[in-house]
């Protein structure tokens, strides 16, 4: 396989990963289980009927540029 072909195929990995995560999320809810999700710096337990239960607040997320270092205090 040529490098250009491999690079083109590798470009689809993020899209495939996103689709797999969405499928797993929906499959979990369809099975009757709940999922945990962070919404606005808060962890919620989400149920199949759409209700949410607050679990706890978390530290704000950090935006990190690719190939950069972040020192946490």
Short mmCIF file of C-alpha atoms in Angstrom, two decimals:
data_model
loop_
_atom_site.label_atom_id
_atom_site.label_comp_id
_atom_site.label_asym_id
_atom_site.label_seq_id
_atom_site.Cartn_x
_atom_site.Cartn_y
_atom_site.Cartn_z
CA UNK A 1 0.00 0.00 0.00
CA UNK A 2 1.34 3.42 -0.90
CA UNK A 3 1.93 6.12 1.70
CA UNK A 4 -0.71 8.39 0.16
CA UNK A 5 -3.33 5.61 0.30
CA UNK A 6 -2.47 4.85 3.91
CA UNK A 7 -2.62 8.54 4.86
CA UNK A 8 -6.04 8.80 3.20
CA UNK A 9 -7.36 5.77 5.11
CA UNK A 10 -5.90 7.02 8.40
CA UNK A 11 -7.78 10.29 7.95
CA UNK A 12 -11.02 8.34 8.52
CA UNK A 13 -9.99 7.01 11.95
CA UNK A 14 -11.44 9.93 13.97
CA UNK A 15 -14.75 9.65 12.10
CA UNK A 16 -14.91 5.89 12.68
CA UNK A 17 -14.05 6.32 16.37
CA UNK A 18 -16.79 8.94 16.80
CA UNK A 19 -19.33 6.62 15.16
CA UNK A 20 -18.26 3.71 17.38
CA UNK A 21 -18.65 5.86 20.51
CA UNK A 22 -22.13 7.01 19.48
CA UNK A 23 -23.17 3.41 18.76
CA UNK A 24 -21.84 2.20 22.11
CA UNK A 25 -23.69 5.05 23.88
CA UNK A 26 -27.00 4.20 22.21
CA UNK A 27 -26.53 0.43 22.60
CA UNK A 28 -25.92 0.90 26.32
CA UNK A 29 -29.08 2.96 26.77
CA UNK A 30 -31.09 0.50 24.63
CA UNK A 31 -29.98 -2.37 26.87
CA UNK A 32 -31.52 -0.62 29.87
CA UNK A 33 -28.26 0.52 31.42
CA UNK A 34 -27.26 4.10 32.13
CA UNK A 35 -24.26 6.06 30.86
CA UNK A 36 -22.10 8.75 32.43
CA UNK A 37 -21.57 11.99 30.54
CA UNK A 38 -19.80 15.25 31.32
CA UNK A 39 -22.00 18.25 30.52
CA UNK A 40 -20.75 21.76 31.37
CA UNK A 41 -18.13 20.52 33.87
CA UNK A 42 -20.63 18.26 35.67
CA UNK A 43 -20.85 14.46 35.55
CA UNK A 44 -24.40 13.19 34.96
CA UNK A 45 -25.85 9.70 34.88
CA UNK A 46 -28.12 9.52 31.84
CA UNK A 47 -30.99 7.03 31.66
CA UNK A 48 -32.80 5.59 28.63
CA UNK A 49 -35.92 7.70 29.32
CA UNK A 50 -33.82 10.87 29.02
CA UNK A 51 -33.65 11.73 32.70
CA UNK A 52 -30.37 12.86 34.22
CA UNK A 53 -29.01 12.53 37.73
CA UNK A 54 -26.16 14.82 38.79
CA UNK A 55 -23.19 12.88 40.15
CA UNK A 56 -20.63 15.62 40.83
CA UNK A 57 -18.95 18.76 39.53
CA UNK A 58 -15.53 18.37 37.94
CA UNK A 59 -12.70 20.76 37.13
CA UNK A 60 -13.15 22.71 33.91
CA UNK A 61 -11.72 21.00 30.85
CA UNK A 62 -8.49 22.24 29.33
CA UNK A 63 -7.96 22.94 25.65
CA UNK A 64 -4.53 21.65 24.69
CA UNK A 65 -2.93 22.26 21.32
CA UNK A 66 -1.57 19.20 19.55
CA UNK A 67 2.14 18.59 20.23
CA UNK A 68 2.26 21.00 23.17
CA UNK A 69 3.04 20.47 26.85
CA UNK A 70 0.79 21.46 29.74
CA UNK A 71 2.09 21.59 33.28
CA UNK A 72 -0.60 21.03 35.90
CA UNK A 73 -0.09 22.43 39.37
#
